[in-house]
XYZ file of C-alpha atoms in Angstrom:
779
model
C 13.518 -41.164 8.486
C 10.117 -40.000 7.278
C 8.045 -41.100 4.304
C 6.452 -38.978 1.601
C 3.384 -40.155 -0.301
C 3.692 -39.808 -4.062
C 0.161 -40.693 -5.178
C 0.394 -44.322 -4.205
C 4.189 -44.537 -4.266
C 6.772 -43.469 -1.691
C 9.882 -41.339 -1.710
C 11.969 -41.183 1.440
C 13.236 -37.772 2.536
C 14.911 -36.324 5.581
C 12.418 -35.195 8.245
C 12.636 -31.464 8.921
C 11.766 -29.296 11.886
C 8.091 -29.197 12.904
C 7.265 -32.318 10.853
C 8.045 -35.004 13.394
C 4.393 -35.440 14.171
C 3.538 -36.059 10.507
C 5.035 -39.016 8.628
C 4.448 -37.101 5.389
C 6.656 -34.035 5.056
C 7.484 -31.393 2.485
C 10.026 -32.567 -0.070
C 13.603 -31.388 0.135
C 14.991 -29.380 -2.751
C 17.981 -31.734 -2.811
C 16.083 -34.870 -3.900
C 16.616 -36.406 -7.318
C 14.426 -34.328 -9.662
C 11.276 -35.853 -11.139
C 9.687 -34.973 -14.461
C 6.189 -33.542 -14.766
C 4.449 -36.878 -15.234
C 6.525 -39.165 -13.028
C 4.816 -38.134 -9.824
C 1.375 -38.722 -11.301
C -0.602 -41.951 -10.931
C -0.745 -44.581 -13.615
C -3.974 -44.159 -15.528
C -6.126 -47.052 -16.664
C -5.368 -47.892 -20.299
C -8.187 -48.228 -22.842
C -7.470 -51.965 -22.997
C -7.791 -52.298 -19.217
C -11.071 -50.381 -19.250
C -12.389 -52.548 -22.073
C -11.524 -55.762 -20.241
C -12.822 -54.658 -16.841
C -15.257 -57.030 -15.224
C -17.576 -54.275 -14.074
C -20.816 -54.287 -12.186
C -23.180 -51.504 -13.104
C -25.469 -49.903 -10.535
C -28.108 -47.216 -10.708
C -27.808 -44.284 -8.365
C -30.323 -44.129 -5.582
C -33.122 -41.771 -6.655
C -32.279 -39.335 -3.896
C -28.635 -39.191 -5.038
C -29.639 -38.342 -8.599
C -31.937 -35.589 -7.380
C -29.257 -34.342 -5.031
C -26.590 -34.197 -7.753
C -28.981 -32.299 -9.996
C -29.593 -29.736 -7.241
C -25.905 -29.420 -6.394
C -24.833 -28.922 -9.987
C -27.602 -26.495 -10.871
C -28.413 -24.447 -7.804
C -27.077 -25.046 -4.334
C -23.367 -24.322 -4.366
C -22.461 -20.668 -4.740
C -18.894 -21.279 -5.911
C -17.514 -24.282 -7.779
C -14.166 -24.148 -6.027
C -15.577 -25.673 -2.855
C -15.359 -29.147 -4.440
C -11.710 -29.241 -3.376
C -12.609 -28.270 0.174
C -15.160 -31.082 0.301
C -12.751 -33.708 -0.984
C -9.994 -32.611 1.414
C -12.511 -32.650 4.258
C -13.555 -36.197 3.383
C -9.912 -37.238 3.106
C -9.200 -35.723 6.512
C -12.119 -37.679 7.992
C -10.745 -40.909 6.480
C -7.311 -40.158 7.965
C -8.854 -39.403 11.348
C -10.617 -42.779 11.272
C -7.516 -44.836 10.559
C -5.538 -42.899 13.126
C -8.221 -43.562 15.716
C -8.241 -47.287 14.886
C -4.456 -47.400 15.164
C -4.645 -46.289 18.805
C -5.963 -49.738 19.722
C -4.675 -51.644 16.690
C -1.116 -50.604 15.728
C -1.218 -53.113 12.863
C -3.715 -50.873 11.066
C -0.943 -48.554 9.870
C 1.389 -51.319 8.683
C -0.055 -51.218 5.196
C 0.841 -47.523 4.919
C 2.674 -45.699 7.671
C 2.328 -42.198 6.276
C -0.835 -40.179 6.895
C -1.503 -37.333 4.497
C -3.184 -35.925 1.398
C -1.687 -35.248 -2.020
C -3.068 -33.230 -4.919
C -1.687 -33.455 -8.448
C -2.856 -31.910 -11.708
C -2.096 -33.421 -15.098
C -2.527 -30.691 -17.737
C -2.056 -33.188 -20.579
C -4.837 -35.538 -19.524
C -6.863 -32.678 -18.008
C -7.221 -34.578 -14.753
C -6.945 -33.663 -11.099
C -6.006 -36.383 -8.624
C -6.601 -36.206 -4.871
C -5.135 -39.043 -2.812
C -5.263 -39.819 0.893
C -3.779 -42.605 2.982
C -6.848 -42.885 5.158
C -9.035 -45.811 6.071
C -10.053 -46.570 2.477
C -13.199 -48.346 1.295
C -14.084 -51.897 0.465
C -16.070 -52.786 -2.658
C -19.306 -52.797 -0.648
C -18.466 -49.472 0.991
C -17.819 -47.889 -2.404
C -21.278 -48.947 -3.460
C -22.978 -47.792 -0.269
C -21.047 -44.587 0.357
C -20.990 -43.279 -3.229
C -24.233 -44.671 -4.548
C -26.721 -44.115 -1.752
C -27.478 -41.759 1.078
C -28.215 -44.153 3.895
C -30.097 -41.783 6.154
C -33.700 -41.794 7.222
C -35.857 -38.914 6.137
C -33.761 -38.186 3.020
C -36.748 -37.919 0.694
C -38.481 -35.393 2.937
C -35.256 -33.495 3.238
C -34.787 -33.294 -0.531
C -38.404 -32.269 -1.046
C -37.923 -29.350 1.309
C -34.671 -28.432 -0.384
C -36.282 -28.404 -3.824
C -39.208 -26.312 -2.629
C -37.302 -23.769 -0.563
C -33.582 -23.716 0.075
C -34.094 -21.478 3.125
C -36.156 -24.178 4.849
C -33.200 -26.542 5.124
C -32.238 -27.251 8.720
C -30.466 -30.616 8.657
C -28.131 -30.429 5.670
C -24.612 -31.568 6.389
C -25.876 -34.534 8.388
C -26.015 -36.544 5.147
C -22.366 -36.577 3.985
C -23.132 -35.359 0.480
C -20.006 -33.267 -0.109
C -18.451 -35.821 -2.475
C -21.018 -35.116 -5.174
C -19.721 -31.563 -5.526
C -17.041 -33.094 -7.811
C -19.594 -33.002 -10.615
C -19.523 -29.223 -10.485
C -16.159 -29.363 -12.254
C -15.880 -32.886 -13.716
C -17.938 -34.846 -16.208
C -16.247 -38.120 -15.249
C -14.882 -39.297 -11.898
C -13.000 -42.429 -10.873
C -12.392 -43.440 -7.289
C -9.767 -46.081 -6.470
C -9.775 -47.303 -2.891
C -8.027 -49.914 -0.762
C -9.171 -50.892 2.718
C -7.427 -53.082 5.247
C -10.659 -55.069 5.366
C -10.491 -56.066 1.690
C -7.573 -57.926 0.014
C -8.194 -56.188 -3.305
C -8.233 -52.582 -4.498
C -11.435 -51.513 -6.254
C -12.326 -48.719 -8.600
C -15.612 -46.775 -8.797
C -16.484 -44.852 -11.980
C -19.315 -42.520 -12.941
C -20.211 -39.803 -15.410
C -22.890 -38.254 -13.138
C -25.751 -39.403 -15.315
C -27.814 -42.148 -13.729
C -25.411 -44.953 -12.964
C -21.959 -45.956 -11.790
C -19.745 -49.003 -12.138
C -17.484 -50.820 -9.691
C -14.651 -53.176 -10.650
C -11.512 -54.730 -9.287
C -8.641 -52.369 -10.080
C -6.553 -53.963 -12.895
C -3.535 -51.940 -11.811
C -3.375 -53.968 -8.632
C -2.866 -52.658 -5.126
C -1.144 -49.388 -5.966
C -2.433 -47.564 -2.878
C -1.662 -50.078 -0.095
C -4.359 -48.241 1.832
C -6.427 -45.141 1.180
C -8.446 -43.483 -1.568
C -7.509 -41.831 -4.838
C -10.053 -39.664 -6.676
C -9.406 -38.701 -10.294
C -11.485 -35.883 -11.760
C -11.733 -35.548 -15.548
C -12.351 -31.824 -15.670
C -14.869 -30.018 -17.811
C -13.344 -27.494 -20.246
C -14.668 -24.566 -18.209
C -12.894 -25.933 -15.103
C -9.380 -26.185 -16.517
C -8.239 -23.340 -14.257
C -8.149 -25.890 -11.450
C -5.218 -27.537 -13.213
C -3.035 -24.539 -12.423
C -0.653 -25.132 -9.548
C -1.072 -21.569 -8.258
C -4.868 -21.886 -8.058
C -4.683 -25.233 -6.251
C -2.298 -23.887 -3.624
C -4.466 -20.815 -3.083
C -7.588 -22.942 -2.593
C -5.839 -25.255 -0.135
C -4.558 -22.244 1.761
C -7.991 -20.606 1.746
C -10.080 -23.548 2.865
C -7.844 -26.207 4.352
C -4.636 -24.656 5.654
C -5.360 -25.857 9.199
C -6.147 -29.495 8.413
C -4.278 -31.696 10.896
C -2.617 -33.790 8.178
C -0.089 -32.496 5.644
C -1.482 -31.565 2.237
C 1.041 -31.853 -0.599
C 0.633 -30.285 -4.040
C 2.632 -31.530 -7.046
C 4.706 -28.468 -7.962
C 7.370 -27.363 -10.394
C 10.375 -25.163 -9.771
C 13.221 -24.138 -12.040
C 16.528 -25.380 -10.627
C 20.144 -25.850 -11.623
C 20.657 -29.618 -11.890
C 23.601 -31.750 -13.117
C 23.411 -32.582 -16.807
C 24.169 -36.208 -15.981
C 21.368 -36.386 -13.425
C 19.191 -39.441 -13.953
C 15.498 -38.969 -13.644
C 14.020 -41.073 -10.890
C 11.577 -43.604 -12.208
C 8.687 -45.002 -10.241
C 10.320 -48.413 -10.136
C 13.457 -46.773 -8.669
C 11.440 -45.279 -5.802
C 10.478 -48.708 -4.465
C 14.163 -49.696 -4.456
C 15.085 -46.575 -2.509
C 12.716 -47.509 0.296
C 15.009 -50.335 1.365
C 18.303 -48.438 1.127
C 18.605 -45.637 3.695
C 22.278 -45.036 2.939
C 21.542 -44.512 -0.739
C 18.773 -42.110 0.141
C 20.945 -40.015 2.390
C 23.663 -39.869 -0.252
C 21.126 -38.764 -2.844
C 19.825 -36.000 -0.585
C 23.072 -34.630 0.734
C 25.330 -34.936 -2.311
C 26.131 -31.558 -3.901
C 27.270 -31.306 -7.528
C 31.014 -30.828 -7.900
C 32.223 -27.392 -8.923
C 33.435 -28.569 -12.349
C 30.291 -30.571 -13.129
C 28.081 -29.092 -15.828
C 24.608 -28.035 -14.798
C 21.534 -26.806 -16.610
C 18.288 -25.084 -15.677
C 15.426 -27.510 -15.631
C 11.869 -27.618 -14.311
C 12.105 -29.883 -11.284
C 8.907 -31.419 -9.920
C 8.436 -32.210 -6.267
C 5.823 -32.177 -3.536
C 5.141 -28.849 -1.865
C 3.713 -28.864 1.652
C 0.936 -26.244 1.496
C -0.779 -26.286 4.892
C 2.341 -25.434 6.895
C 0.445 -23.026 9.164
C -0.382 -25.138 12.204
C -3.746 -24.654 13.939
C -2.448 -23.015 17.102
C -5.917 -23.071 18.628
C -5.492 -26.837 19.043
C -2.455 -26.349 21.268
C -2.303 -25.616 24.979
C -2.547 -21.815 25.397
C 0.388 -21.939 27.833
C 2.622 -23.319 25.066
C 1.898 -20.531 22.566
C 4.258 -17.549 22.608
C 3.161 -13.941 22.170
C 5.056 -13.810 18.897
C 3.179 -16.837 17.576
C -0.118 -15.175 18.452
C 0.922 -11.964 16.692
C 1.946 -13.825 13.549
C -1.199 -15.921 13.554
C -3.373 -12.825 13.996
C -1.761 -11.170 10.995
C -2.211 -14.291 8.864
C -5.901 -14.568 9.777
C -6.859 -10.877 9.674
C -4.317 -9.525 7.165
C -3.675 -6.672 9.571
C -0.204 -5.151 9.723
C -0.162 -4.028 13.338
C 0.108 -6.359 16.328
C -3.141 -7.032 18.229
C -3.755 -5.235 21.518
C -4.812 -8.422 23.292
C -6.241 -11.881 22.699
C -8.090 -14.683 24.430
C -7.715 -18.407 23.714
C -10.705 -20.414 24.822
C -11.971 -23.985 24.741
C -15.695 -24.415 25.148
C -16.977 -27.654 26.636
C -20.365 -28.955 27.695
C -23.380 -28.394 25.445
C -21.117 -27.977 22.423
C -17.372 -28.351 22.140
C -15.380 -25.753 20.265
C -12.134 -23.837 20.394
C -11.723 -20.165 19.667
C -9.177 -17.376 19.614
C -10.304 -13.751 19.623
C -8.003 -10.805 18.914
C -8.408 -7.047 19.422
C -6.979 -5.179 16.397
C -4.968 -2.135 17.402
C -7.007 0.151 15.128
C -10.663 0.110 14.142
C -11.193 0.482 10.392
C -13.556 2.757 8.513
C -15.124 -0.358 6.978
C -16.485 -1.322 10.390
C -18.279 2.001 10.891
C -19.548 2.098 7.308
C -21.090 -1.337 7.737
C -22.721 -0.318 11.017
C -24.011 2.885 9.441
C -25.486 0.978 6.485
C -26.939 -1.699 8.764
C -24.577 -4.293 7.370
C -22.749 -6.901 9.383
C -19.022 -7.160 9.881
C -18.187 -10.861 9.838
C -14.644 -11.109 11.128
C -14.722 -14.639 12.558
C -13.570 -17.545 10.413
C -15.578 -20.651 11.167
C -13.914 -24.048 11.009
C -15.369 -27.467 11.659
C -12.679 -29.955 12.641
C -9.973 -27.681 11.196
C -11.803 -27.359 7.873
C -12.609 -23.772 6.894
C -16.356 -23.418 6.404
C -17.108 -19.722 6.073
C -16.290 -16.191 7.152
C -19.871 -15.112 6.407
C -21.399 -16.403 9.635
C -22.487 -13.898 12.258
C -20.924 -15.393 15.363
C -20.600 -12.029 17.125
C -23.143 -9.239 17.637
C -22.543 -6.083 15.600
C -20.998 -4.166 18.461
C -18.311 -6.828 18.908
C -17.651 -7.448 15.247
C -14.461 -5.394 15.354
C -12.800 -8.460 16.896
C -10.926 -10.884 14.655
C -10.370 -14.584 15.148
C -11.461 -18.126 14.532
C -13.933 -20.642 15.902
C -13.384 -24.355 15.368
C -16.403 -26.466 16.272
C -16.243 -30.233 16.612
C -19.825 -30.793 15.529
C -21.917 -28.294 13.626
C -25.016 -28.777 11.424
C -24.183 -27.320 7.998
C -26.097 -26.722 4.834
C -25.061 -28.502 1.676
C -23.122 -25.543 0.328
C -21.461 -24.856 3.672
C -21.647 -21.192 2.708
C -24.219 -20.201 5.288
C -25.099 -21.903 8.533
C -28.602 -22.284 9.816
C -29.782 -20.346 12.836
C -29.079 -23.264 15.049
C -28.987 -23.550 18.820
C -25.285 -24.426 18.640
C -24.548 -21.043 17.094
C -26.401 -19.227 19.850
C -24.443 -21.151 22.471
C -21.131 -20.336 20.790
C -22.080 -16.662 20.442
C -22.977 -16.435 24.116
C -19.619 -17.914 25.105
C -17.722 -15.631 22.721
C -19.382 -12.470 24.069
C -18.581 -13.474 27.639
C -14.952 -14.247 26.779
C -14.603 -10.965 24.886
C -15.867 -8.941 27.857
C -13.563 -10.892 30.174
C -10.675 -10.106 27.819
C -11.435 -6.363 27.987
C -11.668 -6.492 31.774
C -8.399 -8.403 32.040
C -6.642 -5.890 29.785
C -7.862 -2.986 31.938
C -6.192 -4.534 34.967
C -3.025 -5.946 33.423
C -2.092 -3.072 31.105
C -3.932 0.231 31.816
C -2.055 2.086 29.058
C -2.975 -0.508 26.439
C -6.540 -0.371 27.752
C -6.649 3.402 27.217
C -5.506 2.804 23.651
C -8.253 0.208 23.292
C -10.897 2.635 24.570
C -9.559 5.351 22.309
C -10.523 3.114 19.392
C -13.516 1.192 20.679
C -15.279 3.049 23.518
C -17.943 4.411 21.156
C -18.617 0.876 19.928
C -18.932 -0.428 23.485
C -21.490 2.294 24.256
C -23.394 1.235 21.173
C -23.300 -2.301 22.552
C -24.639 -1.151 25.914
C -27.537 0.549 24.137
C -28.285 -2.504 21.979
C -27.736 -5.356 24.449
C -29.638 -5.038 27.689
C -28.311 -8.366 28.983
C -24.697 -7.144 28.796
C -25.432 -3.506 29.655
C -24.057 -3.381 33.178
C -20.902 -5.310 32.302
C -20.166 -3.090 29.312
C -20.847 0.073 31.309
C -18.421 -1.041 34.005
C -15.691 -1.297 31.335
C -16.053 2.310 30.171
C -13.736 5.090 31.349
C -14.271 8.869 31.302
C -12.582 12.150 32.054
C -14.078 14.048 34.978
C -13.552 17.119 37.120
C -11.482 14.863 39.397
C -9.103 13.872 36.593
C -9.471 15.526 33.193
C -7.263 12.971 31.406
C -9.202 10.933 28.850
C -10.367 7.478 29.978
C -9.161 8.029 33.529
C -12.174 7.114 35.676
C -14.734 4.329 35.697
C -18.246 4.770 37.062
C -17.219 2.608 40.006
C -14.390 5.068 40.706
C -16.883 7.939 40.551
C -19.260 6.270 43.004
C -16.380 5.523 45.386
C -15.614 9.274 45.462
C -19.273 10.384 45.717
C -20.378 12.662 48.580
C -22.610 11.748 51.478
C -26.238 11.148 50.467
C -25.378 11.742 46.804
C -28.025 10.005 44.731
C -26.912 11.130 41.283
C -24.076 10.731 38.802
C -23.633 14.274 37.504
C -22.404 14.704 33.938
C -21.929 17.413 31.355
C -21.643 16.982 27.582
C -19.494 19.019 25.221
C -17.284 18.847 22.177
C -14.178 18.802 24.329
C -13.085 19.136 27.937
C -12.071 22.786 27.506
C -15.583 23.692 26.365
C -17.146 21.937 29.345
C -14.801 23.628 31.810
C -15.947 27.026 30.495
C -19.621 26.161 30.935
C -21.618 28.006 33.602
C -23.437 24.772 34.439
C -20.555 23.229 36.357
C -20.032 26.132 38.760
C -22.373 25.238 41.589
C -21.482 21.553 41.643
C -17.754 22.211 41.709
C -18.270 24.821 44.426
C -20.145 22.244 46.489
C -17.393 19.653 45.927
C -19.302 17.330 43.603
C -17.486 15.483 40.841
C -18.765 15.858 37.280
C -18.156 13.333 34.511
C -17.182 14.981 31.253
C -18.867 13.357 28.234
C -17.193 14.386 24.962
C -18.195 11.477 22.716
C -21.122 12.313 20.361
C -22.899 9.116 21.433
C -22.641 9.858 25.180
C -25.936 11.673 25.578
C -27.799 8.887 23.755
C -25.889 6.381 25.866
C -27.057 7.792 29.207
C -30.623 8.160 27.957
C -30.642 4.395 27.429
C -28.619 3.626 30.571
C -30.598 5.611 33.144
C -28.539 4.541 36.140
C -25.618 2.536 37.421
C -25.379 0.705 40.726
C -28.314 2.541 42.270
C -27.398 6.065 41.166
C -29.145 7.900 38.349
C -27.453 9.909 35.623
C -28.243 13.622 35.752
C -27.391 16.038 32.946
C -26.430 19.282 34.685
C -27.307 21.212 31.514
C -30.957 20.299 32.011
C -33.542 21.167 34.626
C -34.239 19.467 37.965
C -30.897 19.095 39.685
C -31.247 17.966 43.293
C -28.576 18.695 45.833
C -28.411 16.995 49.189
C -28.828 20.338 50.983
C -31.891 21.484 48.963
C -34.339 20.827 51.766
C -32.314 22.955 54.195
C -32.353 25.953 51.777
C -36.057 25.736 50.986
C -37.044 28.922 52.864
C -34.109 30.897 51.455
C -34.979 29.850 47.929
C -38.573 31.003 48.365
C -37.389 34.384 49.590
C -35.098 34.822 46.577
C -37.837 33.775 44.174
C -40.141 36.416 45.642
C -37.422 39.069 45.646
C -36.441 38.563 42.010
C -39.936 38.030 40.655
C -40.085 41.532 39.066
C -36.850 40.797 37.191
C -37.842 37.272 36.113
C -41.213 38.560 34.871
C -39.487 41.286 32.847
C -36.977 38.782 31.390
C -39.802 36.471 30.284
C -41.490 39.398 28.530
C -38.280 40.706 26.929
C -36.940 37.278 25.823
C -40.343 35.805 25.059
C -39.263 34.292 21.739
C -36.434 32.370 23.454
C -37.463 31.346 26.958
C -40.373 29.613 28.609
C -39.626 30.873 32.087
C -36.949 32.563 34.180
C -36.032 31.277 37.641
C -33.527 31.900 40.392
C -30.641 29.458 39.969
C -29.135 27.066 42.492
C -26.385 25.968 40.121
C -24.674 29.331 39.354
C -21.918 30.889 41.427
C -19.877 33.235 39.176
C -21.856 33.549 35.917
C -24.876 35.897 35.729
C -27.058 33.660 33.531
C -27.454 30.104 32.319
C -29.780 28.664 29.676
C -31.236 25.321 30.656
C -32.873 22.713 28.462
C -36.165 21.230 29.674
C -35.770 17.717 31.014
C -36.933 16.053 27.794
C -35.399 18.600 25.419
C -32.213 18.722 23.385
C -29.128 20.037 25.084
C -26.965 22.428 23.092
C -24.312 19.761 22.535
C -26.848 17.167 21.384
C -28.386 19.642 18.951
C -24.991 20.455 17.430
C -24.124 16.763 17.066
C -27.398 15.926 15.323
C -27.128 18.940 13.036
C -23.578 17.930 12.070
C -24.723 14.378 11.281
C -27.513 15.670 9.067
C -30.079 13.406 10.741
C -32.888 15.810 10.036
C -32.193 15.800 6.284
C -32.410 12.037 5.846
C -35.822 11.426 7.356
C -38.748 13.838 6.852
C -40.441 12.687 10.056
C -37.231 13.135 11.999
C -36.817 16.600 10.473
C -40.180 17.628 11.861
C -39.372 16.234 15.314
C -35.932 17.842 15.360
C -37.258 21.219 14.302
C -39.901 21.052 17.047
C -37.235 20.315 19.632
C -35.039 23.154 18.354
C -37.913 25.603 18.654
C -38.675 24.415 22.162
C -38.276 27.352 24.515
C -35.567 27.185 27.146
C -35.403 27.952 30.851
C -33.350 30.992 31.903
C -31.649 30.765 35.282
C -30.344 33.928 36.930
C -27.659 34.189 39.578
C -29.163 36.202 42.474
C -25.683 36.887 43.848
C -24.295 38.415 40.685
C -23.991 42.235 40.649
C -25.417 42.510 37.116
C -28.611 40.741 38.233
C -28.859 42.893 41.353
C -28.500 46.057 39.246
C -31.034 44.856 36.676
C -33.483 44.169 39.489
C -33.067 47.780 40.625
C -33.632 49.035 37.062
C -36.849 47.045 36.757
C -38.183 48.110 40.134
C -37.359 51.738 39.323
C -38.866 51.369 35.812
C -35.573 52.546 34.401
C -35.314 50.124 31.453
C -34.042 51.846 28.324
C -33.650 50.569 24.762
C -29.954 50.102 25.393
C -30.655 47.917 28.419
C -32.980 45.729 26.333
C -30.297 45.399 23.647
C -27.731 44.499 26.276
C -29.945 41.806 27.809
C -30.530 40.354 24.315
C -26.751 40.312 23.767
C -26.220 38.836 27.212
C -28.690 36.034 26.427
C -26.952 35.243 23.118
C -23.475 35.072 24.657
C -24.891 32.839 27.394
C -26.448 30.603 24.715
C -23.028 30.224 23.106
C -21.445 29.361 26.459
C -24.269 26.892 27.093
C -23.551 25.156 23.799
C -26.532 26.313 21.733
C -26.117 27.471 18.118
C -27.514 30.953 17.473
C -30.402 31.268 15.055
C -29.262 34.627 13.654
C -25.550 35.346 13.773
C -26.043 38.581 11.803
C -28.184 40.127 14.529
C -25.726 38.966 17.184
C -22.794 40.511 15.300
C -24.780 43.749 14.854
C -25.468 44.006 18.593
C -21.810 43.441 19.418
C -20.735 46.109 16.915
C -23.306 48.540 18.297
C -21.973 48.020 21.820
C -18.415 48.614 20.623
C -19.416 51.765 18.659
C -21.080 53.215 21.743
C -18.076 52.393 23.913
C -15.645 54.164 21.530
C -17.988 57.044 20.693
C -18.781 56.205 17.030
C -22.252 56.881 15.641
C -24.275 53.842 14.707
C -25.049 55.415 11.314
C -21.465 56.226 10.355
C -20.266 53.927 7.508
C -16.811 52.802 6.457
C -15.154 54.714 3.601
C -14.850 52.365 0.615
C -11.834 52.939 -1.628
C -11.862 50.293 -4.365
C -11.756 50.439 -8.163
C -14.747 48.969 -9.939
C -14.008 46.157 -12.411
C -14.298 47.013 -16.128
C -16.822 45.440 -18.503
C -15.755 42.897 -21.179
C -14.379 44.214 -24.424
C -15.930 43.325 -27.797
C -12.937 41.125 -28.640
C -13.328 39.124 -25.400
C -17.000 38.506 -26.111
C -16.184 37.234 -29.634
C -13.529 34.890 -28.228
C -16.089 33.460 -25.793
C -18.482 32.788 -28.670
C -15.801 30.926 -30.616
C -15.093 28.704 -27.593
C -18.777 27.827 -27.333
C -18.783 26.716 -31.003
C -15.708 24.533 -30.387
C -17.410 22.758 -27.487
C -20.445 22.015 -29.654
C -18.211 20.414 -32.310
C -16.523 18.197 -29.735
C -19.865 17.059 -28.356
C -21.082 16.191 -31.836
C -17.962 14.157 -32.567
C -18.404 12.238 -29.325
C -22.028 11.503 -30.194
C -20.927 10.175 -33.603
C -18.355 7.918 -31.956
C -20.983 6.510 -29.614
C -23.278 5.739 -32.574
C -20.405 4.083 -34.423
C -19.708 1.839 -31.450
C -23.363 0.881 -31.202
């Protein structure tokens, strides 16, 4: 059998699955129904209060100052009072459980360990009870009347001067005083094993508090019961729905069961007798009677009626799986937990469960969502942080506003549960503490290990991961120099060896590199098809070199910030200065070709002066006649298109000037000395046989080459005109001959149509006037 705490009293219910480790379990729907007030604690009567032999104490000065700050400034949201009280209750339960490991007698006074929360709408009170270690009279005075820590005055002075200067908050155990955010009167009843009597502490958060022996007697056996007399503007915390939501939000992973006094409409026998509190004590000693009460079903001919039945609802049923051995957690449990934490619908791609030990102890679980959301990219674009990690301290939810991951990893979801963490009073934001840096370092390492493990264990899932997150990883490599090599090793690309997306790593590329190859050759483009049509790849493919195909808009920026990998430098084959291993051997041949084609290159520079800086004999072309090359520090055609599409130049005037300068930068024209068109043009130049048509053709040839090389044309109208002129000449049509236009011109408006338009204008004016009058009436 298992026991259920009912605010100082017990009801015995059948233990259910997954509750064997907790003596306090969720109530069965079959128990004898209780009325709204019968599960609530017995309040002190006015006569008892009047006859109390109280001792009055003044709050320590620091406590008064602290309460003033808490109530008026520090806490962002009032609802955290419940989190603080549950956290304190959990600590008290942890203490008695720890003592019981060496002293089993400690739990004899109260076997059940748990927390109950009950609202009384009539009295406007909220009662939180735990069966923890409890407090003696002296402990009530010390724990709730003073802050027994050195340096408190200095700490409070800093806090009053500048909240941002706080670095040690949370070391002082001041969470209890958050009750005065919602209550104007608080009573605390507590019973400790070390004191024969139960005592009560009372305060109205002014300057003093009183302590007295509880006239109700030892109603708790052991533990603490806090009764909050709520302020009128805090009555929403009396609603059962709100209480359950707050427990679920902040404390769903507390080790001990948290029960909320709840109502539910049920069909019950008309003759059913309401269980009284005195009956509950009798039931404790009669197991057979209990079992009969639970299992007995009403007979079919017995009259029933709908009635609000009150019972205890176990709220924190979601167990903290991060506290379990990773080997004992099934994949399905991880998927369900991920969805509960992240509110995602799809299963995660992968996860890692980690326990950090050493400098700081913590547990964490990180998940990779199957799809990256637009919110992530919008936050990155607006220089805002995604904060997907929920921070717990000893299973108590602290915040999801703490940056525990760098921006480029903030697509991950998960939790971190630290055993010891300095907090600020509000627990809404953590200080930039060394512990956080240590945790972040561990999390980044475990995340990268998770990606690496996924690439080996499930290549298809890893391709799906890269399809969503490769751009983000490249951003991380640019931002984080310390993780640059590791991140780069995780990336995958298409290449001339295998054009499938995410097929080759840089390590694969280097393994396939040729003898004496010092470079990693790459080409950028909007897609693989565009790259494969580029003239730039011809010579390398002909020589047997592999080319990596970069199709991600960030790729060119990525390689500019990652100049090399494992001793080999990245080389953009669309830019100047490509070195081949056999260059030295062809030095004499190249000089001969340069000299031979100098008349043609000189003529091309003169003819295409507005476009090119120089013309040279190419080593990279095999089948195409021309190629347009960007200077080493210039913008490639693909990069220019990407930046234009992003509108970078319109957002920043300085950037607009720089971009325009780079666009206007003249290019390098490479000619293929083996192409018949170039050989013929050389003959034309040497024979001085250059006509106007030849000049037009070379202009058209340059523009088509620019398109193939990825550059946008400055004047599409001129390009279209040259193409049309070439076609006209080929088909024998004069350049001056125009198309015959056979269309009927539209008629002018009639007088009637013009009058109708005028009437419509008048109608619009009337409507606007009426709207203005309405606005004035409202004002």
